[in-house]
Tab-separated table of C-alpha atoms in Angstrom:
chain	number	residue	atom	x	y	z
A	1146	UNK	CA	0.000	0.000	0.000
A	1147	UNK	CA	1.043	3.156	-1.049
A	1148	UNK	CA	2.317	5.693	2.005
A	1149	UNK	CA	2.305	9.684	1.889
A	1150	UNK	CA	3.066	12.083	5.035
A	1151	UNK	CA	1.714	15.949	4.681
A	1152	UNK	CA	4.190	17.881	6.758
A	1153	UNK	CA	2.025	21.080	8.636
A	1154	UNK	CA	3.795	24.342	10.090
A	1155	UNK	CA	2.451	26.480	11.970
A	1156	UNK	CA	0.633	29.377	9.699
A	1157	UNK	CA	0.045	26.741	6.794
A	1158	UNK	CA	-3.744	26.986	4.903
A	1159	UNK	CA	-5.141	24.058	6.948
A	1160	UNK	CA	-7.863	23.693	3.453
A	1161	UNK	CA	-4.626	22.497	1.311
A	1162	UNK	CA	-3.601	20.038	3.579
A	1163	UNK	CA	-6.469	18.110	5.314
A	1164	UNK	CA	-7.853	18.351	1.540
A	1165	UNK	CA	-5.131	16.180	0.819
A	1166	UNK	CA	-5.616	13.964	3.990
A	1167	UNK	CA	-9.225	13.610	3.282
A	1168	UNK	CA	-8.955	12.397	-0.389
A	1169	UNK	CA	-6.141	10.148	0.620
A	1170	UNK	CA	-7.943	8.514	3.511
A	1171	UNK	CA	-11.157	7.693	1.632
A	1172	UNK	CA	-8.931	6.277	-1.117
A	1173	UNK	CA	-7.603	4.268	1.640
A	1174	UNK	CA	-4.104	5.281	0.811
A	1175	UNK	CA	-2.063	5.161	4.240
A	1176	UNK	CA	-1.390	9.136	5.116
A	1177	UNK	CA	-0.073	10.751	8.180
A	1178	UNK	CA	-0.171	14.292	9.491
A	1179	UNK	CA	3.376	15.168	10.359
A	1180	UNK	CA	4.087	18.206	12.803
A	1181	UNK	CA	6.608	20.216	11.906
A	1182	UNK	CA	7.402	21.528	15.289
A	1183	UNK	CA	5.068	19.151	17.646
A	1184	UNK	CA	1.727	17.194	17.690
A	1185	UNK	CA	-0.078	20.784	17.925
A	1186	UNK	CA	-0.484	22.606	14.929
A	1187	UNK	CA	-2.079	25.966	14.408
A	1188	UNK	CA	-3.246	26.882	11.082
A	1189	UNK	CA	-3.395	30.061	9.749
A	1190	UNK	CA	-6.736	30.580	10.355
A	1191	UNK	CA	-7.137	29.735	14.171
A	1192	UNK	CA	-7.950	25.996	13.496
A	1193	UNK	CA	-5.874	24.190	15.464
A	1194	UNK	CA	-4.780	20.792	13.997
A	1195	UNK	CA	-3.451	17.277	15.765
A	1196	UNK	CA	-1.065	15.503	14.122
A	1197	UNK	CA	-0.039	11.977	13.936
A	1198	UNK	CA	3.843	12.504	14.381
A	1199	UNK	CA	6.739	14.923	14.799
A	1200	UNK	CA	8.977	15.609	11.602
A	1201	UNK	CA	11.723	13.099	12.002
A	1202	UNK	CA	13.559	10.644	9.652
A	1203	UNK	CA	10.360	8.392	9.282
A	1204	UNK	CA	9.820	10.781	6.201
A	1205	UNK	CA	12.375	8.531	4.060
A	1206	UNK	CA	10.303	6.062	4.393
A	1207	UNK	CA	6.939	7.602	2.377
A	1208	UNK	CA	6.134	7.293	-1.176
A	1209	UNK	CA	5.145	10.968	-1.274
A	1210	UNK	CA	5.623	14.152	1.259
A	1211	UNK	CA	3.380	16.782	0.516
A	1212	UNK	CA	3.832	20.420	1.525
A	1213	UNK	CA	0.057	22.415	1.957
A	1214	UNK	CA	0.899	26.580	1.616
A	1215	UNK	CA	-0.405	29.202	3.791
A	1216	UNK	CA	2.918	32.193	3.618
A	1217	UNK	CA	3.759	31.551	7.625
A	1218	UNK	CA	3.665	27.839	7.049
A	1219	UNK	CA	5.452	27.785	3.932
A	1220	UNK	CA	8.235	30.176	5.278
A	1221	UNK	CA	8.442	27.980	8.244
A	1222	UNK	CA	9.171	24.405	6.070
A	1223	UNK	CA	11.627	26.648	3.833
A	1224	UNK	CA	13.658	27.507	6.538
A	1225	UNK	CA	13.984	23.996	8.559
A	1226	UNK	CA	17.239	22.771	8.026
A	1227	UNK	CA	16.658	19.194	9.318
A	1228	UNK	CA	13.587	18.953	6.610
A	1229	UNK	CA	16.000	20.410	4.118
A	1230	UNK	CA	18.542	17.853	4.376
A	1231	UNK	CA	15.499	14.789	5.004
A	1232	UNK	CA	13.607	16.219	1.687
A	1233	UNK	CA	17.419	16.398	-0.280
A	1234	UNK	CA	17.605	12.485	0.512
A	1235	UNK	CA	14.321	11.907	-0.611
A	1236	UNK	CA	15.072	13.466	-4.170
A	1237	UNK	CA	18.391	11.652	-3.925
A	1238	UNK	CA	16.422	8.247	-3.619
A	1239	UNK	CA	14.244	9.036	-6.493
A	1240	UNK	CA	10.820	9.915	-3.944
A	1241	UNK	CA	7.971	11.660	-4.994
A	1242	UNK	CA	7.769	15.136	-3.164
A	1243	UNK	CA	4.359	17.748	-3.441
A	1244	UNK	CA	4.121	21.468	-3.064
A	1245	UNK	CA	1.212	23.501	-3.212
A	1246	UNK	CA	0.739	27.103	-2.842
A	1247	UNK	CA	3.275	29.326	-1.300
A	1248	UNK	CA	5.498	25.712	0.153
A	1249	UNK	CA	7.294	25.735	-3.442
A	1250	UNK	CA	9.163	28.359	-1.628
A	1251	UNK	CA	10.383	25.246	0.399
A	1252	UNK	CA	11.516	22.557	-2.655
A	1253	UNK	CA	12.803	25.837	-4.353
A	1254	UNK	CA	15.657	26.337	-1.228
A	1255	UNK	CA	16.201	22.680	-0.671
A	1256	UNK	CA	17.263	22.715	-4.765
A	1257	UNK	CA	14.800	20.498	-5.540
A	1258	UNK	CA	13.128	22.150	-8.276
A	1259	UNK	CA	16.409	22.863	-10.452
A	1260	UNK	CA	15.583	22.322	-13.779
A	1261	UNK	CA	11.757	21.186	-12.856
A	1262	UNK	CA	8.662	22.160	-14.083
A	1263	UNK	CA	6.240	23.653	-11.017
A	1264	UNK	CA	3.580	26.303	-10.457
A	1265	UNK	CA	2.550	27.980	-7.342
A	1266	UNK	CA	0.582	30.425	-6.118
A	1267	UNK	CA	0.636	33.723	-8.083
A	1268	UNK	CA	3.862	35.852	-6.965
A	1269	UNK	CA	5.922	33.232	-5.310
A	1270	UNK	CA	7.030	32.628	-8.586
A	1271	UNK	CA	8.999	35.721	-9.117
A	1272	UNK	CA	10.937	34.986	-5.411
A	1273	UNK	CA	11.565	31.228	-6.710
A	1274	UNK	CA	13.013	32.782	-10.421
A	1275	UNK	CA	15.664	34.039	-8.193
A	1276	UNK	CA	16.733	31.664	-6.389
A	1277	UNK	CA	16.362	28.827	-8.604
A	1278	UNK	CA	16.261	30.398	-12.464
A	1279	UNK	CA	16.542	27.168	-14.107
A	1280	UNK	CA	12.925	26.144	-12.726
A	1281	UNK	CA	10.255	26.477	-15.250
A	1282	UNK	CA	7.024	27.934	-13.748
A	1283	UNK	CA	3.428	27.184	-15.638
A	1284	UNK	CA	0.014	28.578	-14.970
A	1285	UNK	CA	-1.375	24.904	-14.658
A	1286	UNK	CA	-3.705	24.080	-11.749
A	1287	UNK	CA	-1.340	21.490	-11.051
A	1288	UNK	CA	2.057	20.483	-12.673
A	1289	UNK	CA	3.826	16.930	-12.806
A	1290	UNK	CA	7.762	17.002	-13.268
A	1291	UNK	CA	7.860	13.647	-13.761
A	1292	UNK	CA	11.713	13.629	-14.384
A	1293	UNK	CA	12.193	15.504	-11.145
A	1294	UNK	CA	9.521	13.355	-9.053
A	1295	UNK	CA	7.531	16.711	-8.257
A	1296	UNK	CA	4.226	17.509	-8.110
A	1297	UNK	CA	2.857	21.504	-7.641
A	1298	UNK	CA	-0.583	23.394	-7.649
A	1299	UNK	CA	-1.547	26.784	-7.402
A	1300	UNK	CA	-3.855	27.742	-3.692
A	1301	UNK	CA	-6.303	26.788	-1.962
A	1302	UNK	CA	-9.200	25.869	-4.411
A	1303	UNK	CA	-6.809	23.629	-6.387
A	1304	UNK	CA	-6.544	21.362	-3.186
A	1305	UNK	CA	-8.937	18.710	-4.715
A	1306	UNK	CA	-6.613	18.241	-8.177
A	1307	UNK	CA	-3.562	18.659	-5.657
A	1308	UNK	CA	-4.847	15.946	-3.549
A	1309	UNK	CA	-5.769	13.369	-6.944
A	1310	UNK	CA	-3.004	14.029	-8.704
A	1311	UNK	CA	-0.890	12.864	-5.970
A	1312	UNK	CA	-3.291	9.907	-6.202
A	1313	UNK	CA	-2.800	9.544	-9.559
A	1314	UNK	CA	0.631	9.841	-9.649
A	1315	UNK	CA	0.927	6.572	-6.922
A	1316	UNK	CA	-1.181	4.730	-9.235
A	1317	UNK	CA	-4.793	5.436	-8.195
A	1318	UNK	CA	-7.518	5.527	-10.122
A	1319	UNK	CA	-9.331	8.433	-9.404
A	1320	UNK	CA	-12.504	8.623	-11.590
A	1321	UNK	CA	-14.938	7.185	-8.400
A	1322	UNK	CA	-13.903	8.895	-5.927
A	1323	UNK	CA	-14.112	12.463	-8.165
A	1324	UNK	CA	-17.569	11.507	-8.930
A	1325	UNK	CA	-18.434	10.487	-5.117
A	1326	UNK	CA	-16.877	14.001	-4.451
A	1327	UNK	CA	-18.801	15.577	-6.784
A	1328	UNK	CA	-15.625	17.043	-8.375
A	1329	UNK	CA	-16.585	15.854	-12.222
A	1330	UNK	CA	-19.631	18.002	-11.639
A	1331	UNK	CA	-18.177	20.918	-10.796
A	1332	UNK	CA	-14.984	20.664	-13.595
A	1333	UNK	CA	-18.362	20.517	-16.185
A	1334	UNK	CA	-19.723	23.660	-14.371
A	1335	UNK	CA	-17.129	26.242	-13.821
């Protein structure tokens, strides 16, 4: 069975990560909430959320680590050395690694996305340009480097395609569980 941790930091956009969780679980793919700092997370807008374990070196050991955004969050997995170097093994090792919103920021310093296709939230591109000007940002709700084993979308109301691509991407068909949603439906509508 397939295994993905979402990493929360304080200040992240609780919507992009328990979106993920959610999906995930009803798929009955295995995934943990990881605390960045501790058990206790709070979000960025006062929802406080409980984790199932502290950031350590378990996160080798997942198929995928995903990142949720939120600006405070995303700053805060950016500028953790010990996920730096745990996330730099994991590309090393070939591992899929996900990044949604502003938490590009965070693949962007660890290197990861060096010569990788992403996207991101609007803006955040122009502050990864800099620091990583071989990365080639689209305008995609969500983008697949396949050769770099990383998968981006753009905010908060691309949490559902965030959440099956990673899916997807671990083998999953996702056509039921878009229609249970109710997610075909509203792709036809908007």
């Amino acid at each position: 069975m397939a295994t993905v941790a979402v990493v929360f930091a304080p200040g992240c956009e609780e919507v992009e990560g328990l979106t993920v969780v959610d999906v995930l679980r009803r798929m009955g793919i295995d995934t943990k909430m990881v605390g960045l700092e501790g058990m206790k997370v709070p979000g960025a807008h006062g929802i406080e959320l409980t984790c199932d374990e502290v950031l350590g070196d378990q996160l080798l050991d997942y198929d995928v680590v995903a990142f949720p955004g939120g600006r405070g969050g995303a700053e805060k997995l950016r500028d953790n050395d010990q996920l730096m170097k745990i996330m730099q093994k994991r590309q090393k090792a070939g591992k899929w690694d996900a990044a949604m919103c502003a938490a590009p920021i965070a693949l962007a310093r660890y290197g990861v996305l060096d010569g990788h296709d992403y996207t991101c939230f609007p803006g955040f591109d122009q502050q990864i340009s800099k620091e990583v000007p071989t990365a080639r940002f689209h305008e995609d709700i969500t983008v697949v480097d396949v050769a770099g084993k990383v998968i981006t979308s753009r905010g908060p109301a691309t949490a559902l395609a965030y959440a099956y691509q990673i899916a997807e991407i671990l083998g999953y068909d996702t056509k039921q569980i878009k229609h249970e949603m109710l997610y075909d439906y509203l792709a036809k509508e908007i």
